[in-house]
Coordinates of C-alpha atoms and ligand atoms in Angstrom, one line a residue:
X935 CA 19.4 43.9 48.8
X936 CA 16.3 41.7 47.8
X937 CA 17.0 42.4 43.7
X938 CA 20.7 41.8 44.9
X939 CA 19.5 38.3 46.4
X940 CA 17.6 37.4 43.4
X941 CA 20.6 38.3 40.7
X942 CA 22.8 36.2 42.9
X943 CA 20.0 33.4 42.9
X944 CA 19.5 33.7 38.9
X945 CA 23.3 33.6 38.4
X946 CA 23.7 30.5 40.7
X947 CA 20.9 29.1 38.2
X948 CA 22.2 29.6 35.3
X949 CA 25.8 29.0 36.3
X950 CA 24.5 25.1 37.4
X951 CA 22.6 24.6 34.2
X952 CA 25.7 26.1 32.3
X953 CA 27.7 23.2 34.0
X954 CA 24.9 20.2 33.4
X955 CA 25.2 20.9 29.4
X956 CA 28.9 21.8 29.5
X957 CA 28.7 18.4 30.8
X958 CA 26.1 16.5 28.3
X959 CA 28.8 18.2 25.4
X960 CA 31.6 16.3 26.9
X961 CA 30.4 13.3 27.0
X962 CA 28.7 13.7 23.7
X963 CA 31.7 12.1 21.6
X964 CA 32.1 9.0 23.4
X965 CA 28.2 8.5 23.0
X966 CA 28.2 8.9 19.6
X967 CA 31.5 6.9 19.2
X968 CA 29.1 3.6 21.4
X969 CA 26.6 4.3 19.3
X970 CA 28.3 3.3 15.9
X971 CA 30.0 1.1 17.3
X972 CA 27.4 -0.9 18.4
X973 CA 26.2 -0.8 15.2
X974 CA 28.9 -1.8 13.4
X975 CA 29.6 1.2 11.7
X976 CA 32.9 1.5 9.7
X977 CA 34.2 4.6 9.2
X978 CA 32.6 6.3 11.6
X979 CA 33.9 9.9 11.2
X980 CA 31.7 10.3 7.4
X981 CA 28.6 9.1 9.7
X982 CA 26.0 12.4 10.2
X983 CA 23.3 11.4 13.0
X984 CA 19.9 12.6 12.2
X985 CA 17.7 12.9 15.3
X986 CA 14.0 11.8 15.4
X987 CA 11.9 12.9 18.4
X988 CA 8.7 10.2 18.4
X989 CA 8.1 9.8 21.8
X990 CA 5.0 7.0 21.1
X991 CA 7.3 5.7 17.7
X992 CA 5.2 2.3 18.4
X993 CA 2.3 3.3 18.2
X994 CA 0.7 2.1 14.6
X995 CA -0.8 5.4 13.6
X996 CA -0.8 8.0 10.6
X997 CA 1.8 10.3 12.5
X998 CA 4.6 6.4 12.6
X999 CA 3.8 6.4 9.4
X1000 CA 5.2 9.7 8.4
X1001 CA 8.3 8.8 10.5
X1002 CA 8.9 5.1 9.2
X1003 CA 8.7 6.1 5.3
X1004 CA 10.9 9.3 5.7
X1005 CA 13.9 6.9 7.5
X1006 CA 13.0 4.3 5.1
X1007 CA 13.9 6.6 2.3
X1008 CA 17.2 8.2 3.9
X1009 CA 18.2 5.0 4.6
X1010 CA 17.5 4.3 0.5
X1011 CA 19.0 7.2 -0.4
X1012 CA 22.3 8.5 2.2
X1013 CA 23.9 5.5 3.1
X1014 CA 26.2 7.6 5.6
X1015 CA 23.1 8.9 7.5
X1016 CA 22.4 7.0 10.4
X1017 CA 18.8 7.7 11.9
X1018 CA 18.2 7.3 15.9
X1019 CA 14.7 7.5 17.1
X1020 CA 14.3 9.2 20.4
X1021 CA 11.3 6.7 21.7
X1022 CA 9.4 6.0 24.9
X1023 CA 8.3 2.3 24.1
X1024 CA 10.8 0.7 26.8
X1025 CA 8.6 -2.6 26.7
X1026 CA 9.6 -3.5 23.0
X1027 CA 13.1 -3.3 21.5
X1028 CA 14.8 -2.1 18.2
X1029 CA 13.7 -5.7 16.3
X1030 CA 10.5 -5.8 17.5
X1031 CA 9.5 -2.5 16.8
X1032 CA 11.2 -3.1 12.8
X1033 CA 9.5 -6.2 12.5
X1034 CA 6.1 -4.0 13.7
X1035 CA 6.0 -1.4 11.3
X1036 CA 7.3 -3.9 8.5
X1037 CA 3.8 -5.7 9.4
X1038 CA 1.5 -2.7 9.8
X1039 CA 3.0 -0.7 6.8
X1040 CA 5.1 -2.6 4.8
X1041 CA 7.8 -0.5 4.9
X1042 CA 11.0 -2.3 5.3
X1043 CA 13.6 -0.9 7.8
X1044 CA 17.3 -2.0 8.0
X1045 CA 18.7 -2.5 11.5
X1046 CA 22.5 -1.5 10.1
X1047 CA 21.8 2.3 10.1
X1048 CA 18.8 2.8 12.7
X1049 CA 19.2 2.8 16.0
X1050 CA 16.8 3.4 19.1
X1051 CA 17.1 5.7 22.6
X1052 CA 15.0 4.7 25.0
X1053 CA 13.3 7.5 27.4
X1054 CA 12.3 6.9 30.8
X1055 CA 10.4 9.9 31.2
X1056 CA 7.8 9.6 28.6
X1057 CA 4.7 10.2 31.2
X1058 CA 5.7 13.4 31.2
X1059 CA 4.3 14.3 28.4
X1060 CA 0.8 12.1 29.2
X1061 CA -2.5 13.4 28.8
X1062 CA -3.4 11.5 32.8
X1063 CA -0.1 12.9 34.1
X1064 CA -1.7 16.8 33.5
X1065 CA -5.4 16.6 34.3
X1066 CA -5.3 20.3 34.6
X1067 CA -2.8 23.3 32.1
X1068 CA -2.9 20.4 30.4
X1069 CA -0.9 21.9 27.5
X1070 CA 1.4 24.2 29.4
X1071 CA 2.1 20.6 31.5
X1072 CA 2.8 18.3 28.5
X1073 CA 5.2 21.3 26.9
X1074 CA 7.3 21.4 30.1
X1075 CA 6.9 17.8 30.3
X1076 CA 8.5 17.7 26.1
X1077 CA 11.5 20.1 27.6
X1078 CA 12.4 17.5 30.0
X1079 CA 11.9 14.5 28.0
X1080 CA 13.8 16.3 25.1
X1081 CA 16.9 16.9 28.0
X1082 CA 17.0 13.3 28.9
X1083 CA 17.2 12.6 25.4
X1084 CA 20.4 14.9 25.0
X1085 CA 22.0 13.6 27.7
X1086 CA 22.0 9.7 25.9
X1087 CA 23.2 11.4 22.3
X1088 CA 23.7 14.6 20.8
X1089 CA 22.6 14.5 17.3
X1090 CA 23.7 16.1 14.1
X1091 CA 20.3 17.1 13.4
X1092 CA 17.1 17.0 15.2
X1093 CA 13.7 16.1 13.8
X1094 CA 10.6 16.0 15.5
X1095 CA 8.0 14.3 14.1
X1096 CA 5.3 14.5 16.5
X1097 CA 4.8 18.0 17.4
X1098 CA 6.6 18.7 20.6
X1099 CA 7.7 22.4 19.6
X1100 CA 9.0 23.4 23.0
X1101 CA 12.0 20.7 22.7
X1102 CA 13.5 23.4 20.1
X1103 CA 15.1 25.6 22.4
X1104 CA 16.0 23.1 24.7
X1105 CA 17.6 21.4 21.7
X1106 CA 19.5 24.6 20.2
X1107 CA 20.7 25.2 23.9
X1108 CA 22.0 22.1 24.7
X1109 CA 22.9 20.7 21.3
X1110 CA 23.9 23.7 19.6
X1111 CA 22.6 21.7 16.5
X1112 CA 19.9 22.2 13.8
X1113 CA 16.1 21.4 14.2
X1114 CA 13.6 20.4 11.7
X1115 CA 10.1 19.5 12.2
X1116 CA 7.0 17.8 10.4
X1117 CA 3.5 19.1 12.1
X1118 CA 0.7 17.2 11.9
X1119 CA -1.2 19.4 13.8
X1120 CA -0.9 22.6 15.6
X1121 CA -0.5 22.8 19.4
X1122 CA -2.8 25.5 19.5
X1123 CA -4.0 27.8 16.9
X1124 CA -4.9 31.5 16.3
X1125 CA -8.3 30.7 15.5
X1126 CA -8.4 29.0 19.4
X1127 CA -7.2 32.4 21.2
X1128 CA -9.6 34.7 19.2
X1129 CA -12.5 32.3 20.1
X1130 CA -10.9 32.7 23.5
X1131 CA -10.5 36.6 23.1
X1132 CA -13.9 37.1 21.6
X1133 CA -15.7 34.9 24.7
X1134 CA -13.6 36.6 27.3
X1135 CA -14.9 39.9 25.2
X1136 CA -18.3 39.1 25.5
X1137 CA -18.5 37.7 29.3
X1138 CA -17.0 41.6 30.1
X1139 CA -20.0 43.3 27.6
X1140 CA -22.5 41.2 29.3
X1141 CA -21.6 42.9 33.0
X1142 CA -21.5 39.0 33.8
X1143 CA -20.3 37.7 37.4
X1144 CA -17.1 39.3 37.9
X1145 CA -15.3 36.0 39.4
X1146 CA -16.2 34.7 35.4
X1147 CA -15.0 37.4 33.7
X1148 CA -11.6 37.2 36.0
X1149 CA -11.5 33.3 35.1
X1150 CA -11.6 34.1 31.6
X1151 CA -9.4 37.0 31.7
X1152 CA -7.0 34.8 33.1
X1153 CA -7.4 32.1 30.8
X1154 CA -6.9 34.6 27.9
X1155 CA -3.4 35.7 29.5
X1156 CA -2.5 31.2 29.3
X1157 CA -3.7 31.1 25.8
X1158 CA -1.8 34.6 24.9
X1159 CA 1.6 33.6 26.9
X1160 CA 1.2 29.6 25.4
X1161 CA 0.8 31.5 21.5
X1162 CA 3.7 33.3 22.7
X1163 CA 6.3 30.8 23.0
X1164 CA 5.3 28.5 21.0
X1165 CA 5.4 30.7 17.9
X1166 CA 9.2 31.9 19.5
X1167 CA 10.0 27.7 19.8
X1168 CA 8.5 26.7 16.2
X1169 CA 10.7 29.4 15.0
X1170 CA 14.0 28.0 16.3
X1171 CA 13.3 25.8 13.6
X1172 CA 15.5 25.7 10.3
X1173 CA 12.8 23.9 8.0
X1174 CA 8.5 23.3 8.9
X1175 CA 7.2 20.4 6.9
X1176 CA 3.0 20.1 7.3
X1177 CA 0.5 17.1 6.5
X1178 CA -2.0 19.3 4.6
X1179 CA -2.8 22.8 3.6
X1180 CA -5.4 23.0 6.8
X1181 CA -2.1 22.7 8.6
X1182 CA 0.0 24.4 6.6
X1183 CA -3.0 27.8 7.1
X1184 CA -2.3 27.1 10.7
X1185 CA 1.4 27.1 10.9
X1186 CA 2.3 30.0 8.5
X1187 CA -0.2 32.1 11.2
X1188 CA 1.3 31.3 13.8
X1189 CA 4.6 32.0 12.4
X1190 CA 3.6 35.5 11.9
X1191 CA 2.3 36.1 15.1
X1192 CA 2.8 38.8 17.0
X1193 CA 2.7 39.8 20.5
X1194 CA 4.0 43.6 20.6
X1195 CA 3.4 43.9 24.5
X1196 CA 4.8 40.7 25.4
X1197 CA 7.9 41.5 23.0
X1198 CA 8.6 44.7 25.0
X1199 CA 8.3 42.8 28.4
X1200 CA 10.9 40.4 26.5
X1201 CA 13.5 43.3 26.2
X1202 CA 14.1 43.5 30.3
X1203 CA 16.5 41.2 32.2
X1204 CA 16.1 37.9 32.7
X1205 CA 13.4 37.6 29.8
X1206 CA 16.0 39.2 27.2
X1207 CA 18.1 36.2 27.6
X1208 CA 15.7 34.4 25.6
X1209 CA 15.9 37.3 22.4
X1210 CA 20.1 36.9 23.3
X1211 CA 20.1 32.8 22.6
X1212 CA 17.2 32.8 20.2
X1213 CA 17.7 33.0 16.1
X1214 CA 16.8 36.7 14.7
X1215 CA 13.7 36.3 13.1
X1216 CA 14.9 37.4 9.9
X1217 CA 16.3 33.9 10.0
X1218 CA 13.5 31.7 10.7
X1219 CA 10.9 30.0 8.0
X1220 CA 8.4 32.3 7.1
X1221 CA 6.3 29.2 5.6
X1222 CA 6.0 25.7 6.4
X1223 CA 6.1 23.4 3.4
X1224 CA 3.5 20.7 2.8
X1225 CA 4.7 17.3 2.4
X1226 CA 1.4 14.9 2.1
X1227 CA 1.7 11.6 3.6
X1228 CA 1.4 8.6 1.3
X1229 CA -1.6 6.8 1.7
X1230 CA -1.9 2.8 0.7
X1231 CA -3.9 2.8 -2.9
X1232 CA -2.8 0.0 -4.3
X1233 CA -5.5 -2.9 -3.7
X1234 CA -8.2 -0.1 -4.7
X1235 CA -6.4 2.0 -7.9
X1236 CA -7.0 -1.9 -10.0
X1237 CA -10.8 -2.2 -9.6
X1238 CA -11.8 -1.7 -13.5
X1239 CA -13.5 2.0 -14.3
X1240 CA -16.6 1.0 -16.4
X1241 CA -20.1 -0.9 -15.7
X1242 CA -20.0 0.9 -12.0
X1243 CA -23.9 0.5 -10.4
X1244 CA -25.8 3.6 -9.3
X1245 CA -24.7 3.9 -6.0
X1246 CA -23.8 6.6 -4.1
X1247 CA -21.1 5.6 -1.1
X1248 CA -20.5 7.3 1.7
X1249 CA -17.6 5.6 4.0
X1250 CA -17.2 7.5 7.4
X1251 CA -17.6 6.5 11.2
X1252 CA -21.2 7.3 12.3
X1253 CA -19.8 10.7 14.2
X1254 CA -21.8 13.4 14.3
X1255 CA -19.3 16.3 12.3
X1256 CA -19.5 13.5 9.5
X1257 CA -23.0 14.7 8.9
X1258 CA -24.7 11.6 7.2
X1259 CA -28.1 13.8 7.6
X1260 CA -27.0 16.0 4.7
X1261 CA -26.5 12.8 3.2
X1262 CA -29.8 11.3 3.3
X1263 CA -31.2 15.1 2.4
X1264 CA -29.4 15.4 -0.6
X1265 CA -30.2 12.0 -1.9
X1266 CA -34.0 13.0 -0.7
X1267 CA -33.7 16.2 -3.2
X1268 CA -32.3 13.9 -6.1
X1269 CA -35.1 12.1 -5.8
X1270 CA -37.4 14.7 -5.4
X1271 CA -35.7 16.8 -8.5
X1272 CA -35.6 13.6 -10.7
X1273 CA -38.1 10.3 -9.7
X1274 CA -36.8 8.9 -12.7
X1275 CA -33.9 7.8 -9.8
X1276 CA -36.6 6.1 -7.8
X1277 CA -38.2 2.9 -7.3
X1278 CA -36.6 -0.3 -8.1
X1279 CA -36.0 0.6 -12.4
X1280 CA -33.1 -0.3 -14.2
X1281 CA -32.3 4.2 -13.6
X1282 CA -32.7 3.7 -9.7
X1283 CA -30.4 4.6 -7.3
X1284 CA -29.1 3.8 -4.0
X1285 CA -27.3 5.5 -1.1
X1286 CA -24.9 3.1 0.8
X1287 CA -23.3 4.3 4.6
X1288 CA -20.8 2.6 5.0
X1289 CA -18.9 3.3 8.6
X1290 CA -18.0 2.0 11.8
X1291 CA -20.1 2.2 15.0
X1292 CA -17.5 3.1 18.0
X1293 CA -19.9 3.2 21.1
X1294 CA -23.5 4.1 22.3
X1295 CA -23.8 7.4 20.6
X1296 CA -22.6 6.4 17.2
X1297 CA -25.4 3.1 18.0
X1298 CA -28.2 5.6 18.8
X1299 CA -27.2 8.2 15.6
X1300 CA -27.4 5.5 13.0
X1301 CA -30.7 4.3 14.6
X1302 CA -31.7 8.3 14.1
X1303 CA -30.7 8.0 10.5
X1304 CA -32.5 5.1 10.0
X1305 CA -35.6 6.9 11.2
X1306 CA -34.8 9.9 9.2
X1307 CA -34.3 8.0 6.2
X1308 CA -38.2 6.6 7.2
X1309 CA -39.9 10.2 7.6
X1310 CA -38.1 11.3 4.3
X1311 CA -39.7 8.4 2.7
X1312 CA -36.3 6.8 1.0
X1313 CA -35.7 4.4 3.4
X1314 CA -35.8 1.5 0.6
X1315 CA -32.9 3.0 -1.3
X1316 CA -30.7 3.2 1.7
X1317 CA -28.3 0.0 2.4
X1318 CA -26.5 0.9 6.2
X1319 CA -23.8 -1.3 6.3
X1320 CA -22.2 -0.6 9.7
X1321 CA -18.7 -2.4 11.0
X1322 CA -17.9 -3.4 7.3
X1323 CA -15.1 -5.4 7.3
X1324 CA -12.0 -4.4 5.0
X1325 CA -13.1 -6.9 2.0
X1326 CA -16.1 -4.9 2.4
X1327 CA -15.2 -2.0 2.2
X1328 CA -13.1 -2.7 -1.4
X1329 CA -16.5 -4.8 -2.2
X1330 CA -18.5 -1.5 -1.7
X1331 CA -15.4 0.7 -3.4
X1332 CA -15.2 -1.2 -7.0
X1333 CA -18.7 -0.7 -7.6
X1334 CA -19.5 2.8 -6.8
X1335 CA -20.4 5.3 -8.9
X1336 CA -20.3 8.1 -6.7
X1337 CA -18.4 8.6 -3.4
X1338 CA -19.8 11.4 -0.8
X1339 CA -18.7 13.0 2.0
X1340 CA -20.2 15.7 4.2
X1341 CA -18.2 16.8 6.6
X1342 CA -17.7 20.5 7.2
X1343 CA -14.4 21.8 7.3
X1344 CA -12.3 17.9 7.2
X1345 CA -9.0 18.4 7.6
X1346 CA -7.9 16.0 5.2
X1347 CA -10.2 13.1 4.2
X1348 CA -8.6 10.0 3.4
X1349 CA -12.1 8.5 2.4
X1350 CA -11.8 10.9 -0.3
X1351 CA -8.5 9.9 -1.7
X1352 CA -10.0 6.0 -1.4
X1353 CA -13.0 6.9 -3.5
X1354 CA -10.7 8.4 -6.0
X1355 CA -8.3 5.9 -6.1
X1356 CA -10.9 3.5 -7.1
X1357 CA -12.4 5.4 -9.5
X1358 CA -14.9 6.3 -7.9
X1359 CA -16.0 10.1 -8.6
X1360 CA -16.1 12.2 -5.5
X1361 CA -18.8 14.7 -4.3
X1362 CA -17.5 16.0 -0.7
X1363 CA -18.3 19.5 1.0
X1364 CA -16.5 22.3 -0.8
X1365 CA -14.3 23.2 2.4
X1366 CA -11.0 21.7 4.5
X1367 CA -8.9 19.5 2.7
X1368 CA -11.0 17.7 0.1
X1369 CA -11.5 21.2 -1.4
X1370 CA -7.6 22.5 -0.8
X1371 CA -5.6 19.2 -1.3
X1372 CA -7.7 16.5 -2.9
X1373 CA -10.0 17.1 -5.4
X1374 CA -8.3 19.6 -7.7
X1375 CA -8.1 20.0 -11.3
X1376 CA -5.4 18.0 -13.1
X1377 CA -4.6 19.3 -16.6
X1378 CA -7.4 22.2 -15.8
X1379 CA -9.7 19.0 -15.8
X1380 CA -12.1 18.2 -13.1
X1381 CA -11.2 15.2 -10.7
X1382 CA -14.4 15.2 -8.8
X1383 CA -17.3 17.5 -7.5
X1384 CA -17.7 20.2 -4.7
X1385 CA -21.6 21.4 -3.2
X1386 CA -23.0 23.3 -0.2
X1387 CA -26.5 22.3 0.2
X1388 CA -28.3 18.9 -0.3
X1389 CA -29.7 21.1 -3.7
X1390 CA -25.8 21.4 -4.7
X1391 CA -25.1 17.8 -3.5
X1392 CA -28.0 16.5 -5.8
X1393 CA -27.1 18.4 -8.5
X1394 CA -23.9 17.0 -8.3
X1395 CA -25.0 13.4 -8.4
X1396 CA -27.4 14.2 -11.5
X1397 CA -24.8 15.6 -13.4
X1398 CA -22.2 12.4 -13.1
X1399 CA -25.2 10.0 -13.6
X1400 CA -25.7 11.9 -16.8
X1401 CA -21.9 11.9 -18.0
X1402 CA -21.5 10.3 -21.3
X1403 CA -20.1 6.9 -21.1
X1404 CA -16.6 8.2 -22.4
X1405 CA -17.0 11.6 -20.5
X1406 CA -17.3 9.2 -17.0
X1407 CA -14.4 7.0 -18.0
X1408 CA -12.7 10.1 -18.5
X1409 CA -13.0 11.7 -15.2
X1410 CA -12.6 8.4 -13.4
X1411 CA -9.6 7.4 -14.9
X1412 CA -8.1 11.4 -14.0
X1413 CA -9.4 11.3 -10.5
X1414 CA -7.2 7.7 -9.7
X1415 CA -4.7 8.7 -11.8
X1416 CA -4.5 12.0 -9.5
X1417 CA -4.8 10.4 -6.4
X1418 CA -2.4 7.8 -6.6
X1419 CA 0.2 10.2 -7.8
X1420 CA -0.3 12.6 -5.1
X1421 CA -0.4 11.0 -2.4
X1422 CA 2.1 8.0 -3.2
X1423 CA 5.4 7.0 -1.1
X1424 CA 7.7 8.7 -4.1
X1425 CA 6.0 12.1 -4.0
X1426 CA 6.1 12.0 0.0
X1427 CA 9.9 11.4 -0.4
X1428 CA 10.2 14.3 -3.0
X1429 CA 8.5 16.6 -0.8
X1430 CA 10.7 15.9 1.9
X1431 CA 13.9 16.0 0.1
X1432 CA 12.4 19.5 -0.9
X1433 CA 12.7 20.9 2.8
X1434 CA 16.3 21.0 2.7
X1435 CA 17.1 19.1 5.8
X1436 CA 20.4 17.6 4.0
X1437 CA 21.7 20.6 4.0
X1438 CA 21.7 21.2 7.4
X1439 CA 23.7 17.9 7.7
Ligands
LIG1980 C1 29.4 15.9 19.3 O1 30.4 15.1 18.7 C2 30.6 15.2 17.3 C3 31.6 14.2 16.9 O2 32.6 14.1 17.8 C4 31.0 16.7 17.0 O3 31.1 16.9 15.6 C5 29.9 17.6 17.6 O4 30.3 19.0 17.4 C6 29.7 17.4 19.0 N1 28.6 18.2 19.5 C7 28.7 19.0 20.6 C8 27.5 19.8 20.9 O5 29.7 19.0 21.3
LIG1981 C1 -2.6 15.5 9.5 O1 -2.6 15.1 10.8 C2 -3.9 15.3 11.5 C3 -3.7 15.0 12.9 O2 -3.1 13.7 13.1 C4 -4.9 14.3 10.8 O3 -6.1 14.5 11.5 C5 -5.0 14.6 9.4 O4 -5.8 13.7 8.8 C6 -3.6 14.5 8.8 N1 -3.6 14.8 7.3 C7 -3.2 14.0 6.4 C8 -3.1 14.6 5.0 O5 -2.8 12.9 6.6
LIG1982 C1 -19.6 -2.3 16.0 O1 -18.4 -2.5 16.7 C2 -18.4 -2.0 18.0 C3 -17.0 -2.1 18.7 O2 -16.1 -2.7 17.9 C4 -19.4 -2.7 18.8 O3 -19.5 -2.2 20.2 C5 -20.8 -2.5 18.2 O4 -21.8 -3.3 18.8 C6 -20.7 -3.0 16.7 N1 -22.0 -2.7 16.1 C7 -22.6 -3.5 15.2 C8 -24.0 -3.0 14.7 O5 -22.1 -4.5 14.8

């Protein structure tokens, strides 16, 4: 009677929802139709609609710039692509936001093929609307927002561009269309549910309060249901593009995730409707490809290569995972190792800290350093130059010999690529992505240096203070020449032309 009651209510359900996107389907052509109209589009049937899903499109960062240079070069490249952003800026409009990015990026945008829906229920997916789950909230909140934006336009193909991996189904359900997506970063990540598992392991071992051991039982059920389905979401997905290979690591895990027990729960009704409307697995992307973002080089990769002054630069925001300790102890050890880099002789050297100061901590950590730099007896070979200004910064860049970075485990490091770029030869932590991604070999050449240990890090320095002069033009000249390539606007467009999204046109 009850399991009768509950099939009835299940059916009643589905048989609604069946109707609302039988009903988003029908009015789907005369969207599309308004929609080229209103552009002015002739011959409308050739158009194909590519869909972008950018919620915060407006917002000036790394992840806008990603989505401005990849419609920038589809509108280069496929004249009969038009590219809609779904967006929840409703204060600005379609020319402000063009004239925006043209400002903050340079990249030029043409109103004829780009068009804008506007979303009115964008705080759904706000960090403030979920003070609590707040990842299960904002994922639910993405299926809605993604559902309002169906109901304005159904595109040919759906990109999202800002991570929101839980609009897949919702898209494949309603749409019945392709979906593509560039990652900057994973929602969650295997490495965050084994540090989850292994905690949850070790509050049990410990014969802990039981009421703690519960709490973090049940907190490794969320983690293990959230890895769940949004592995089974990013594998709706026909193509994965990633920022770096930290992501890339990520991604390709999760991919191959696997839940046995949770698959076999997913075999009983209603669950198995999921496995009946999902893609077989055999048909999803096994690995997510990396196209790197461009970054700006050009006012840095002219600065000449030769007479650069013994400095050693580091440019990062006075945070503590930066590490500028390890800075200051390695450049204590060079000393130490070889005084001849002491003093004030023409063979002296200086370390310059070069970053911004956010708030009280960052305030109090460079004061720290200052008094580190005291104890270790260096402090009058250490320039802090906090809050540089931009001219500064390129000052501090075209005179450089040496550009460090410390940080354990960066996921990219665009100070890297900067240092490079200028000519600058790089000594960074031999981890994340300036060991993956930046500085590689290029014709089995080295671009730069990797260490461990201030004794590494020192090492390092003496060794490019000791390069003969055409050895250090050498190495300069490969690690810009590198750099620019790598990460410039035409390799960011080749790598995304290499995910194969046209063919899902
Ligand atoms: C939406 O309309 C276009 C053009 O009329 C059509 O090709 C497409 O199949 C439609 N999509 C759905 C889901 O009905
Ligand atoms: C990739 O995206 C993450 C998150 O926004 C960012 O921290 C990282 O620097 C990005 N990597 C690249 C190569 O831009
Ligand atoms: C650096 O800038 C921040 C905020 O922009 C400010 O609060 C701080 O006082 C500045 N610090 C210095 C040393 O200029």
């Amino acid at each position: 009677m009850i399991l009768g009651l509950v099939a009835f209510a299940i059916g009643l359900v589905a048989a609604a929802t069946i109707g609302q996107i039988l009903g988003v389907r029908r009015r789907n052509a005369s969207q599309r139709a308004k929609l080229l109209s209103i552009l002015g589009v002739e011959q409308a049937e050739t158009k194909r609609i590519v869909g972008f899903f950018h919620p915060y499109c407006n917002a000036g960062g790394g992840g806008e710039r990603v989505l401005w240079a990849a419609i920038s070069a589809i509108q280069r490249k496929e004249p009969d692509v038009v590219s809609v952003v779904y967006s929840g800026d409703t204060d600005t409009t379609k020319d402000k936001i063009i004239e925006k990015v043209k400002a903050r990026f340079d990249i030029e945008l043409s109103p004829k093929t780009l068009d804008f829906v506007f979303l009115e229920s964008r705080y759904l997916v706000e960090d403030s609307t979920w003070p609590r789950f707040t990842l299960l909230g904002q994922s639910i909140g993405s299926m809605y927002l993604v559902w309002e934006a169906m109901t304005y336009l159904i595109p040919d193909l759906f990109i999202d561009t800002m991570g929101y991996a839980f609009t897949f189904p919702v898209v494949s359900l309603v749409g019945n269309i392709p979906v593509g997506a560039y990652v900057h970063y994973p929602t969650i990540s295997t490495t965050m549910l084994s540090r989850v598992k292994s905690r949850t392991a070790g509050v049990t071992n410990s014969a802990g309060i039981s009421s703690s051991a519960i709490l973090s039982t049940g907190k490794l059920l969320y983690y293990r249901l959230f890895m769940y389905y949004y592995a089974y979401s990013l594998r709706q997905a026909r193509f994965i593009m990633v920022n770096s290979s930290w992501t890339k690591n990520h991604i390709d895990s999760i991919l191959a995730h696997t839940d046995p027990l949770l698959d076999a729960i997913h075999l009983l009704p209603p669950l198995v409707l999921l496995e009946i409307l999902s893609r077989k697995r055999s048909e999803c992307p096994k690995t997510a490809q990396i196209a790197y973002p461009s970054c700006d080089t050009r006012q840095m990769s002219v600065f000449p290569l030769a007479g650069r002054e013994r400095v050693i630069l580091s440019i990062a925001q006075f945070r503590p995972e930066k590490d500028h300790a390890a800075q200051l102890r390695s450049f204590h050890k060079l000393l130490e190792a070889h005084p001849e880099y002491g003093g004030q002789g023409p063979s002296s050297a200086k370390l310059v800290l070069v970053g911004g100061s956010r708030n009280v901590g960052d305030a109090t950590r460079v004061e720290e350093l200052r008094l580190l730099a005291k104890e270790l007896d260096i402090q009058d070979q250490i320039e802090f130059v906090v809050n540089a200004s931009y001219p500064q910064v390129l000052n501090w860049l075209s005179r450089a010999s040496i550009g460090l970075s410390t940080m354990v485990d960066e996921h990219f490091g665009i100070n890297v690529v900067e240092f490079m770029a200028a000519g600058v030869i790089p000594v960074a932590h031999a981890s994340g992505g300036p060991l993956l991604d930046i500085i590689v070999p290029l014709d089995r050449q080295p671009t730069g240096y990797h260490a461990t240990s201030p004794e590494t890090f020192a090492e390092a320095f003496h060794t490019v203070f000791n390069l003969s002069p055409e050895a250090d033009i050498a190495m300069r000249q490969r690690a810009r020449t590198w750099a620019v390539q790598k990460f410039s606007a035409e390799e960011f467009e080749k790598a995304w032309d290499e995910s194969g999204w046209r063919g899902w046109l």
